[in-house]
CSV table of C-alpha atoms in Angstrom, one decimal:
chain,number,residue,atom,x,y,z
Z,162,MET,CA,-44.4,78.5,-91.3
Z,163,ASP,CA,-40.8,78.9,-89.0
Z,164,SER,CA,-39.7,82.4,-88.7
Z,165,VAL,CA,-36.0,80.7,-89.5
Z,166,ARG,CA,-35.8,81.4,-94.1
Z,167,LYS,CA,-33.7,78.4,-95.0
Z,168,PRO,CA,-30.9,79.0,-96.9
Z,169,PHE,CA,-32.7,79.0,-100.7
Z,170,GLN,CA,-35.7,79.4,-99.3
Z,171,GLY,CA,-36.8,82.6,-101.9
Z,172,VAL,CA,-34.9,80.5,-105.5
Z,173,TRP,CA,-36.2,77.2,-104.7
Z,174,ASN,CA,-40.4,78.7,-104.0
Z,175,ILE,CA,-40.3,80.6,-107.4
Z,176,ILE,CA,-39.2,77.2,-108.3
Z,177,ARG,CA,-41.6,75.0,-107.3
Z,178,PHE,CA,-45.2,76.9,-107.7
Z,179,ASN,CA,-43.9,77.8,-111.0
Z,180,TRP,CA,-41.5,74.6,-112.5
Z,181,HIS,CA,-44.7,75.1,-114.9
Z,182,TYR,CA,-43.1,77.5,-116.6
Z,183,TYR,CA,-40.0,76.1,-116.1
Z,184,ILE,CA,-40.4,72.8,-117.6
Z,185,LEU,CA,-42.1,74.5,-120.9
Z,186,SER,CA,-39.4,76.4,-121.3
Z,187,ILE,CA,-37.1,73.1,-121.1
Z,188,PHE,CA,-39.0,71.8,-124.0
Z,189,LEU,CA,-39.2,74.6,-125.9
Z,190,VAL,CA,-35.4,75.0,-126.3
Z,191,LEU,CA,-35.0,70.9,-127.3
Z,192,PHE,CA,-37.7,71.6,-129.7
Z,193,ILE,CA,-35.9,74.8,-131.1
Z,194,LEU,CA,-33.2,71.9,-131.8
Z,195,LEU,CA,-34.0,69.5,-132.7
Z,196,LEU,CA,-36.6,71.3,-134.9
Z,197,GLN,CA,-32.9,73.5,-136.2
Z,198,LYS,CA,-31.2,70.6,-137.3
Z,199,SER,CA,-33.8,70.6,-141.1
Z,200,PHE,CA,-33.1,74.4,-141.7
Z,201,ASN,CA,-30.2,75.9,-143.8
Z,202,GLN,CA,-27.4,77.5,-142.1
Z,203,SER,CA,-29.3,81.6,-141.6
Z,204,PHE,CA,-31.9,79.5,-140.2
Z,205,LYS,CA,-29.6,77.4,-137.4
Z,206,VAL,CA,-27.8,80.1,-136.3
Z,207,ALA,CA,-31.4,82.1,-135.8
Z,208,ALA,CA,-32.3,78.7,-133.5
Z,209,ASN,CA,-29.4,78.7,-131.9
Z,210,ILE,CA,-29.5,82.9,-130.4
Z,211,LEU,CA,-33.0,82.2,-130.1
Z,212,ALA,CA,-32.6,79.0,-127.3
Z,213,LEU,CA,-29.8,80.9,-125.7
Z,214,LEU,CA,-31.9,83.8,-125.1
Z,215,ILE,CA,-34.6,81.2,-123.6
Z,216,ILE,CA,-31.6,79.7,-121.6
Z,217,SER,CA,-30.5,83.5,-120.5
Z,218,SER,CA,-33.2,84.4,-119.9
Z,219,THR,CA,-34.6,82.2,-117.3
Z,220,LEU,CA,-30.7,81.4,-116.0
Z,221,ILE,CA,-31.3,85.3,-114.7
Z,222,THR,CA,-34.8,85.3,-113.7
Z,223,LEU,CA,-33.4,82.5,-110.9
Z,224,ILE,CA,-29.3,84.2,-110.1
Z,225,VAL,CA,-31.6,87.8,-109.2
Z,226,SER,CA,-35.0,86.0,-106.5
Z,227,LEU,CA,-31.4,84.8,-106.0
Z,228,TYR,CA,-29.9,87.6,-105.1
Z,229,ILE,CA,-33.5,89.4,-103.6
Z,230,TYR,CA,-35.0,86.3,-101.3
Z,231,ASP,CA,-32.1,84.5,-100.7
Z,232,PHE,CA,-29.1,87.1,-101.1
Z,233,SER,CA,-30.8,90.4,-100.0
Z,234,LYS,CA,-31.9,92.2,-96.7
Z,235,LEU,CA,-35.7,91.7,-97.7
Z,236,TYR,CA,-36.4,89.3,-94.7
Z,237,THR,CA,-34.1,90.8,-91.7
Z,238,LEU,CA,-35.7,93.7,-91.8
Z,239,THR,CA,-33.4,95.5,-91.1
Z,240,TRP,CA,-35.0,98.2,-92.8
Z,241,LEU,CA,-37.3,98.5,-91.3
Z,242,SER,CA,-34.8,101.3,-88.7
Z,243,ASN,CA,-37.0,104.1,-90.6
Z,244,LEU,CA,-40.0,103.0,-89.0
Z,245,LYS,CA,-41.4,105.0,-86.6
Z,246,GLN,CA,-40.6,103.4,-83.3
Z,247,GLY,CA,-43.9,103.2,-80.4
Z,248,GLY,CA,-44.0,101.0,-77.2
Z,249,LYS,CA,-46.5,97.7,-78.0
Z,250,GLU,CA,-48.2,99.1,-81.0
Z,251,THR,CA,-50.6,97.3,-83.2
Z,252,ILE,CA,-49.5,96.6,-86.2
Z,253,ILE,CA,-51.7,94.8,-89.7
Z,254,ASN,CA,-49.8,92.0,-91.7
Z,255,ILE,CA,-52.3,92.2,-95.3
Z,256,ASN,CA,-51.0,89.1,-97.2
Z,257,ALA,CA,-52.3,88.0,-100.6
Z,258,GLY,CA,-53.1,84.3,-100.4
Z,259,PHE,CA,-48.9,83.7,-99.3
Z,260,ASP,CA,-46.7,84.4,-96.3
Z,261,GLU,CA,-43.8,84.9,-95.1
Z,262,THR,CA,-43.6,87.3,-92.8
Z,263,SER,CA,-46.3,88.1,-90.2
Z,264,SER,CA,-43.5,85.5,-87.9
Z,265,LEU,CA,-41.0,87.6,-89.2
Z,266,LEU,CA,-43.1,91.1,-88.1
Z,267,LYS,CA,-43.8,88.4,-84.8
Z,268,ARG,CA,-40.7,88.6,-83.8
Z,269,LYS,CA,-39.9,91.8,-85.0
Z,270,PHE,CA,-42.1,94.2,-83.1
Z,271,GLU,CA,-42.6,90.7,-80.2
Z,272,ASN,CA,-44.5,93.6,-78.2
Z,273,SER,CA,-46.7,94.9,-80.3
Z,274,GLU,CA,-50.6,93.5,-80.9
Z,275,LEU,CA,-50.1,91.8,-85.2
Z,276,LEU,CA,-53.1,91.2,-86.8
Z,277,VAL,CA,-52.6,89.0,-90.2
Z,278,ALA,CA,-55.4,89.3,-92.5
Z,279,ASP,CA,-55.4,87.1,-96.4
Z,280,PHE,CA,-57.5,88.9,-98.8
Z,281,TYR,CA,-57.4,85.6,-101.3
Z,282,ASP,CA,-60.3,85.5,-103.8
Z,283,PRO,CA,-60.4,81.6,-105.4
Z,284,GLU,CA,-62.3,84.2,-108.3
Z,285,LYS,CA,-59.7,86.6,-108.4
Z,286,HIS,CA,-56.7,85.2,-108.1
Z,287,THR,CA,-56.8,82.1,-110.2
Z,288,GLU,CA,-52.6,81.7,-110.7
Z,289,LEU,CA,-51.0,78.4,-110.3
Z,290,SER,CA,-48.5,80.1,-107.8
Z,291,ILE,CA,-50.9,81.0,-105.7
Z,292,LYS,CA,-52.4,77.9,-104.9
Z,293,ARG,CA,-49.6,75.7,-104.4
Z,294,ALA,CA,-48.5,78.0,-102.3
Z,295,ARG,CA,-51.1,77.4,-99.7
Z,296,LYS,CA,-51.5,74.6,-100.1
Z,297,ALA,CA,-47.4,74.5,-99.0
Z,298,TYR,CA,-47.6,77.2,-96.5
Z,299,PRO,CA,-50.5,77.6,-94.0
Z,300,PRO,CA,-51.5,80.2,-92.5
Z,301,PHE,CA,-49.9,82.6,-89.2
Z,302,PRO,CA,-52.4,81.4,-86.6
Z,303,ASN,CA,-55.1,83.9,-86.5
Z,304,THR,CA,-55.5,84.5,-89.8
Z,305,PHE,CA,-59.0,85.9,-90.8
Z,306,ARG,CA,-59.8,86.9,-94.3
Z,307,ILE,CA,-60.9,90.4,-95.7
Z,308,SER,CA,-62.3,91.5,-98.8
Z,309,THR,CA,-60.5,94.3,-101.3
Z,310,LYS,CA,-63.4,96.4,-100.5
Z,311,HIS,CA,-63.5,96.6,-96.3
Z,312,LEU,CA,-61.3,95.7,-93.6
Z,313,PRO,CA,-63.6,94.2,-90.3
Z,314,ILE,CA,-61.1,96.6,-88.4
Z,315,GLU,CA,-62.6,100.1,-86.6
Z,316,ASP,CA,-61.3,103.6,-88.0
Z,317,SER,CA,-57.7,105.0,-86.3
Z,318,SER,CA,-56.8,102.0,-84.6
Z,319,ALA,CA,-53.8,100.6,-87.0
Z,320,ASP,CA,-49.6,101.8,-85.7
Z,321,LYS,CA,-48.1,100.7,-88.3
Z,322,ILE,CA,-50.2,98.0,-91.6
Z,323,PHE,CA,-47.6,96.2,-94.0
Z,324,ALA,CA,-48.4,95.1,-97.1
Z,325,ILE,CA,-45.2,93.0,-98.4
Z,326,LEU,CA,-45.8,92.1,-101.8
Z,327,SER,CA,-49.0,91.4,-102.3
Z,328,ALA,CA,-50.8,94.7,-102.7
Z,329,HIS,CA,-49.4,94.8,-106.5
Z,330,GLU,CA,-52.8,91.5,-107.3
Z,331,ILE,CA,-54.6,94.2,-106.6
Z,332,ARG,CA,-55.1,94.7,-111.1
Z,333,ASN,CA,-58.1,96.8,-111.3
Z,334,GLU,CA,-57.4,100.4,-110.5
Z,335,LYS,CA,-60.8,101.6,-108.6
Z,336,GLU,CA,-60.7,98.6,-106.3
Z,337,ARG,CA,-56.6,99.5,-105.5
Z,338,ILE,CA,-58.0,102.6,-105.1
Z,339,ALA,CA,-60.9,101.3,-102.8
Z,340,PHE,CA,-58.5,99.4,-101.4
Z,341,PHE,CA,-55.6,101.7,-100.0
Z,342,ASN,CA,-59.2,103.9,-99.4
Z,343,GLU,CA,-60.1,100.9,-96.3
Z,344,LEU,CA,-55.8,101.4,-95.4
Z,345,GLN,CA,-56.3,105.2,-95.0
Z,346,ARG,CA,-59.3,104.9,-92.8
Z,347,VAL,CA,-58.0,102.1,-90.0
Z,348,LEU,CA,-53.9,103.8,-89.5
Z,349,LYS,CA,-54.2,106.4,-86.5
Z,350,ALA,CA,-53.2,109.7,-88.2
Z,351,SER,CA,-49.3,108.9,-86.7
Z,352,GLY,CA,-49.5,106.2,-88.0
Z,353,GLN,CA,-47.3,104.6,-91.3
Z,354,ILE,CA,-48.0,102.6,-93.8
Z,355,ILE,CA,-45.3,100.0,-95.4
Z,356,VAL,CA,-46.2,98.9,-99.1
Z,357,THR,CA,-42.9,96.5,-100.1
Z,358,GLU,CA,-43.2,95.9,-104.8
Z,359,HIS,CA,-41.9,94.9,-107.3
Z,360,LEU,CA,-41.4,98.2,-110.0
Z,361,ARG,CA,-42.7,97.8,-113.5
Z,362,ASP,CA,-39.2,99.6,-114.3
Z,363,THR,CA,-36.0,99.4,-116.1
Z,364,ALA,CA,-33.6,97.4,-113.7
Z,365,ASN,CA,-37.0,95.0,-113.2
Z,366,PHE,CA,-37.6,94.2,-116.9
Z,367,LEU,CA,-34.0,93.4,-117.3
Z,368,ALA,CA,-34.1,90.6,-114.6
Z,369,TYR,CA,-37.9,89.8,-116.0
Z,370,ASN,CA,-38.5,90.9,-118.6
Z,371,ILE,CA,-42.0,90.6,-119.8
Z,372,GLY,CA,-42.6,89.3,-116.2
Z,373,PHE,CA,-42.5,92.9,-115.1
Z,374,PHE,CA,-45.7,93.7,-116.6
Z,375,HIS,CA,-47.1,91.7,-113.3
Z,376,PHE,CA,-45.9,94.6,-112.0
Z,377,HIS,CA,-47.5,98.5,-110.7
Z,378,SER,CA,-45.3,101.5,-111.9
Z,379,LYS,CA,-43.5,103.9,-109.8
Z,380,ALA,CA,-46.6,106.7,-110.8
Z,381,THR,CA,-49.3,104.3,-110.4
Z,382,TRP,CA,-48.4,103.8,-107.0
Z,383,HIS,CA,-48.3,107.1,-106.5
Z,384,LYS,CA,-51.6,108.2,-108.8
Z,385,THR,CA,-53.2,105.5,-106.0
Z,386,PHE,CA,-50.9,106.8,-102.3
Z,387,HIS,CA,-52.4,110.0,-103.5
Z,388,SER,CA,-56.3,108.6,-104.8
Z,389,SER,CA,-56.2,107.1,-100.9
Z,390,ARG,CA,-55.1,110.7,-99.1
Z,391,LEU,CA,-52.5,109.2,-98.3
Z,392,GLN,CA,-48.3,110.7,-99.2
Z,393,VAL,CA,-44.9,109.6,-99.1
Z,394,ALA,CA,-43.0,110.5,-96.0
Z,395,LYS,CA,-40.1,108.1,-97.3
Z,396,GLU,CA,-38.9,105.6,-100.5
Z,397,ILE,CA,-35.9,103.1,-99.6
Z,398,LYS,CA,-34.6,101.0,-102.2
Z,399,ILE,CA,-33.9,98.3,-99.9
Z,400,THR,CA,-32.4,96.5,-103.4
Z,401,PRO,CA,-32.5,97.2,-107.1
Z,402,PHE,CA,-35.4,95.8,-107.8
Z,403,ILE,CA,-37.7,96.6,-105.0
Z,404,SER,CA,-38.9,99.6,-103.5
Z,405,THR,CA,-41.0,100.5,-100.3
Z,406,PHE,CA,-42.8,103.0,-100.3
Z,407,ILE,CA,-43.0,105.1,-96.4
Z,408,LEU,CA,-47.2,106.1,-96.4
Z,409,GLU,CA,-48.5,108.4,-93.8
Z,410,LYS,CA,-51.7,110.4,-93.7
Z,411,ASN,CA,-52.0,113.7,-95.5
Z,412,GLY,CA,-51.1,115.9,-93.2
Z,413,SER,CA,-48.6,113.9,-90.9
Z,414,ALA,CA,-45.8,113.4,-92.6
Z,415,SER,CA,-41.9,114.9,-91.8
Protein backbone atom coordinates (compact mmCIF):
# COMPACT_ATOMS: atom_id res chain seq x y z
CA MET A 1 0.00 0.00 0.00
CA ASP A 2 1.20 3.49 -0.84
CA SER A 3 2.37 5.30 2.27
CA VAL A 4 0.71 8.53 1.05
CA ARG A 5 -3.05 8.52 1.49
CA LYS A 6 -5.07 9.69 -1.48
CA PRO A 7 -7.77 12.38 -1.23
CA PHE A 8 -11.03 10.98 0.17
CA GLN A 9 -9.45 7.53 0.47
CA GLY A 10 -11.10 6.89 3.82
CA VAL A 11 -14.71 7.59 2.93
CA TRP A 12 -14.29 5.98 -0.49
CA ASN A 13 -13.05 2.78 1.15
CA ILE A 14 -16.08 2.76 3.43
CA ILE A 15 -18.43 3.06 0.47
CA ARG A 16 -16.79 0.45 -1.74
CA PHE A 17 -16.25 -2.08 1.04
CA ASN A 18 -19.81 -1.66 2.38
CA TRP A 19 -21.66 -0.85 -0.83
CA HIS A 20 -24.34 -3.48 -0.14
CA TYR A 21 -25.59 -1.42 2.82
CA TYR A 22 -25.91 1.70 0.70
CA ILE A 23 -27.69 -0.16 -2.11
CA LEU A 24 -30.08 -1.60 0.47
CA SER A 25 -30.75 1.88 1.87
CA ILE A 26 -31.46 3.27 -1.61
CA PHE A 27 -33.89 0.45 -2.43
CA LEU A 28 -35.57 0.81 0.96
CA VAL A 29 -36.12 4.55 0.45
CA LEU A 30 -37.45 3.99 -3.08
CA PHE A 31 -39.75 1.24 -1.83
CA ILE A 32 -41.12 3.50 0.93
CA LEU A 33 -41.68 6.40 -1.48
CA LEU A 34 -43.46 4.18 -3.99
CA LEU A 35 -45.55 2.46 -1.37
CA GLN A 36 -46.63 5.65 0.33
CA LYS A 37 -48.73 6.59 -2.72
CA SER A 38 -51.30 4.01 -1.62
CA PHE A 39 -51.39 5.24 1.98
CA ASN A 40 -53.73 7.78 3.53
CA GLN A 41 -52.34 11.18 4.42
CA SER A 42 -51.19 10.22 7.92
CA PHE A 43 -49.27 7.19 6.69
CA LYS A 44 -47.78 9.24 3.84
CA VAL A 45 -46.33 11.69 6.36
CA ALA A 46 -44.93 8.85 8.45
CA ALA A 47 -43.45 7.17 5.35
CA ASN A 48 -41.81 10.40 4.22
CA ILE A 49 -40.34 10.94 7.69
CA LEU A 50 -38.95 7.38 7.71
CA ALA A 51 -37.38 7.87 4.27
CA LEU A 52 -35.88 11.17 5.41
CA LEU A 53 -34.44 9.53 8.53
CA ILE A 54 -32.76 6.80 6.45
CA ILE A 55 -31.28 9.36 4.05
CA SER A 56 -30.11 11.73 6.78
CA SER A 57 -28.64 8.91 8.88
CA THR A 58 -26.66 7.62 5.91
CA LEU A 59 -25.40 11.09 5.02
CA ILE A 60 -24.39 11.84 8.63
CA THR A 61 -22.42 8.58 8.80
CA LEU A 62 -20.57 9.41 5.59
CA ILE A 63 -19.88 13.01 6.60
CA VAL A 64 -18.51 11.96 9.99
CA SER A 65 -16.42 9.24 8.35
CA LEU A 66 -15.08 11.79 5.86
CA TYR A 67 -14.05 14.00 8.77
CA ILE A 68 -12.44 11.17 10.75
CA TYR A 69 -10.62 9.29 8.00
CA ASP A 70 -9.81 12.08 5.53
CA PHE A 71 -9.69 15.43 7.34
CA SER A 72 -8.70 14.67 10.93
CA LYS A 73 -5.14 14.07 12.14
CA LEU A 74 -5.74 10.33 12.59
CA TYR A 75 -3.43 9.25 9.77
CA THR A 76 -0.91 12.07 10.16
CA LEU A 77 0.26 10.33 13.36
CA THR A 78 1.10 13.69 14.92
CA TRP A 79 -0.64 12.50 18.10
CA LEU A 80 2.20 10.01 18.58
CA SER A 81 4.25 12.85 20.07
CA ASN A 82 2.69 11.72 23.36
CA LEU A 83 4.72 8.50 23.29
CA LYS A 84 8.02 7.82 24.98
CA GLN A 85 10.80 8.53 22.52
CA GLY A 86 13.63 6.08 22.00
CA GLY A 87 16.34 5.35 19.47
CA LYS A 88 16.18 2.21 17.39
CA GLU A 89 13.20 0.29 18.70
CA THR A 90 11.27 -2.89 18.00
CA ILE A 91 7.75 -1.93 17.00
CA ILE A 92 4.85 -4.29 16.37
CA ASN A 93 1.78 -3.24 14.42
CA ILE A 94 -1.22 -5.56 14.64
CA ASN A 95 -4.13 -5.50 12.23
CA ALA A 96 -7.31 -7.51 11.72
CA GLY A 97 -7.02 -8.16 8.01
CA PHE A 98 -6.93 -4.60 6.68
CA ASP A 99 -3.75 -2.60 7.21
CA GLU A 100 -3.75 1.15 6.57
CA THR A 101 -1.07 2.11 9.07
CA SER A 102 2.08 0.00 8.71
CA SER A 103 3.49 2.07 5.85
CA LEU A 104 2.77 5.23 7.85
CA LEU A 105 4.44 3.84 10.97
CA LYS A 106 7.43 2.69 8.93
CA ARG A 107 7.91 6.22 7.69
CA LYS A 108 7.33 7.69 11.17
CA PHE A 109 9.82 5.34 12.86
CA GLU A 110 12.23 4.84 9.99
CA ASN A 111 15.17 3.92 12.24
CA SER A 112 13.25 1.21 14.08
CA GLU A 113 12.44 -2.40 13.28
CA LEU A 114 8.77 -2.78 12.32
CA LEU A 115 7.05 -6.14 12.65
CA VAL A 116 3.54 -6.43 11.20
CA ALA A 117 1.13 -9.08 12.44
CA ASP A 118 -2.35 -10.00 11.17
CA PHE A 119 -4.84 -11.91 13.33
CA TYR A 120 -7.53 -12.12 10.65
CA ASP A 121 -9.35 -15.47 10.82
CA PRO A 122 -11.82 -16.08 7.95
CA GLU A 123 -13.84 -18.42 10.14
CA LYS A 124 -14.37 -15.74 12.81
CA HIS A 125 -14.19 -12.54 10.79
CA THR A 126 -16.86 -13.12 8.18
CA GLU A 127 -17.67 -9.48 7.37
CA LEU A 128 -17.89 -8.80 3.63
CA SER A 129 -16.14 -5.45 4.15
CA ILE A 130 -12.94 -7.08 5.42
CA LYS A 131 -12.92 -9.61 2.58
CA ARG A 132 -13.29 -6.82 0.02
CA ALA A 133 -10.60 -4.74 1.72
CA ARG A 134 -8.15 -7.66 1.66
CA LYS A 135 -8.71 -8.06 -2.07
CA ALA A 136 -8.21 -4.35 -2.71
CA TYR A 137 -5.08 -3.89 -0.59
CA PRO A 138 -2.22 -6.38 -0.42
CA PRO A 139 -0.65 -6.94 3.01
CA PHE A 140 2.38 -4.97 4.10
CA PRO A 141 5.61 -6.80 3.09
CA ASN A 142 6.58 -9.62 5.46
CA THR A 143 3.33 -9.46 7.41
CA PHE A 144 2.99 -12.64 9.45
CA ARG A 145 -0.13 -14.42 10.64
CA ILE A 146 -0.88 -14.74 14.33
CA SER A 147 -3.76 -15.95 16.45
CA THR A 148 -5.30 -13.84 19.17
CA LYS A 149 -4.14 -16.45 21.69
CA HIS A 150 -0.47 -16.49 20.75
CA LEU A 151 2.11 -14.12 19.32
CA PRO A 152 5.24 -15.94 18.07
CA ILE A 153 7.41 -13.25 19.64
CA GLU A 154 9.84 -13.42 22.56
CA ASP A 155 8.95 -12.16 26.02
CA SER A 156 9.76 -8.51 26.78
CA SER A 157 11.03 -7.78 23.28
CA ALA A 158 8.79 -4.97 21.97
CA ASP A 159 9.22 -1.28 22.70
CA LYS A 160 5.90 -0.27 21.17
CA ILE A 161 2.86 -2.26 20.08
CA PHE A 162 0.13 -0.69 17.95
CA ALA A 163 -3.43 -1.91 17.54
CA ILE A 164 -5.09 0.81 15.49
CA LEU A 165 -8.79 0.23 14.76
CA SER A 166 -8.29 -3.53 14.93
CA ALA A 167 -8.72 -4.92 18.46
CA HIS A 168 -12.49 -4.31 18.51
CA GLU A 169 -12.81 -7.17 16.01
CA ILE A 170 -12.10 -9.55 18.91
CA ARG A 171 -15.71 -9.86 20.03
CA ASN A 172 -15.32 -12.48 22.75
CA GLU A 173 -14.27 -11.02 26.11
CA LYS A 174 -12.10 -13.95 27.21
CA GLU A 175 -10.37 -14.02 23.84
CA ARG A 176 -9.77 -10.27 23.99
CA ILE A 177 -8.24 -10.52 27.47
CA ALA A 178 -6.05 -13.42 26.34
CA PHE A 179 -4.90 -11.31 23.38
CA PHE A 180 -3.92 -8.38 25.61
CA ASN A 181 -2.17 -10.75 27.98
CA GLU A 182 -0.04 -11.77 25.02
CA LEU A 183 0.69 -8.12 24.25
CA GLN A 184 1.65 -7.61 27.87
CA ARG A 185 3.97 -10.62 27.71
CA VAL A 186 5.96 -9.42 24.69
CA LEU A 187 6.11 -5.78 25.86
CA LYS A 188 9.30 -4.52 27.49
CA ALA A 189 9.01 -3.18 31.05
CA SER A 190 9.48 0.35 29.67
CA GLY A 191 7.33 -0.24 26.57
CA GLN A 192 3.94 1.09 25.53
CA ILE A 193 0.87 -0.36 23.82
CA ILE A 194 -1.16 2.04 21.69
CA VAL A 195 -4.82 1.09 21.19
CA THR A 196 -6.90 3.35 18.94
CA GLU A 197 -10.64 2.72 18.70
CA HIS A 198 -14.13 4.09 18.27
CA LEU A 199 -16.07 3.76 21.52
CA ARG A 200 -19.63 2.70 22.14
CA ASP A 201 -20.58 6.17 23.36
CA THR A 202 -22.95 9.04 22.60
CA ALA A 203 -20.80 10.62 19.89
CA ASN A 204 -20.48 7.38 17.94
CA PHE A 205 -24.19 6.61 18.39
CA LEU A 206 -25.08 9.98 16.84
CA ALA A 207 -22.65 9.27 14.00
CA TYR A 208 -23.32 5.59 13.32
CA ASN A 209 -26.69 4.93 15.08
CA ILE A 210 -27.03 1.16 15.71
CA GLY A 211 -23.62 0.63 14.09
CA PHE A 212 -22.06 1.83 17.35
CA PHE A 213 -22.82 -1.60 18.83
CA HIS A 214 -19.88 -2.90 16.78
CA PHE A 215 -17.59 -0.92 19.11
CA HIS A 216 -16.75 -1.61 22.75
CA SER A 217 -17.49 0.79 25.59
CA LYS A 218 -14.78 2.61 27.51
CA ALA A 219 -15.63 0.53 30.58
CA THR A 220 -15.18 -2.67 28.57
CA TRP A 221 -11.76 -1.58 27.37
CA HIS A 222 -10.67 -0.63 30.88
CA LYS A 223 -11.83 -4.02 32.16
CA THR A 224 -9.82 -5.72 29.41
CA PHE A 225 -6.70 -3.71 30.22
CA HIS A 226 -6.99 -4.29 33.96
CA SER A 227 -7.51 -8.04 33.45
CA SER A 228 -4.37 -8.10 31.30
CA ARG A 229 -2.20 -6.39 33.94
CA LEU A 230 -1.99 -3.18 31.94
CA GLN A 231 -2.78 0.37 32.97
CA VAL A 232 -3.75 3.47 31.03
CA ALA A 233 -0.89 5.96 31.16
CA LYS A 234 -2.71 8.45 28.93
CA GLU A 235 -5.91 8.73 26.93
CA ILE A 236 -6.02 10.88 23.80
CA LYS A 237 -9.13 12.03 21.93
CA ILE A 238 -7.94 12.35 18.34
CA THR A 239 -11.48 13.37 17.39
CA PRO A 240 -14.74 13.23 19.39
CA PHE A 241 -15.25 9.83 17.75
CA ILE A 242 -11.80 8.26 18.16
CA SER A 243 -9.94 7.47 21.38
CA THR A 244 -6.38 6.29 21.86
CA PHE A 245 -5.29 4.50 25.02
CA ILE A 246 -1.55 4.47 25.76
CA LEU A 247 -0.94 1.45 27.95
CA GLU A 248 1.97 0.42 30.09
CA LYS A 249 2.66 -2.52 32.34
CA ASN A 250 1.30 -2.17 35.86
CA GLY A 251 3.70 -0.17 37.99
CA SER A 252 5.50 1.48 35.07
CA ALA A 253 3.18 4.36 34.17
CA SER A 254 4.51 7.82 34.94
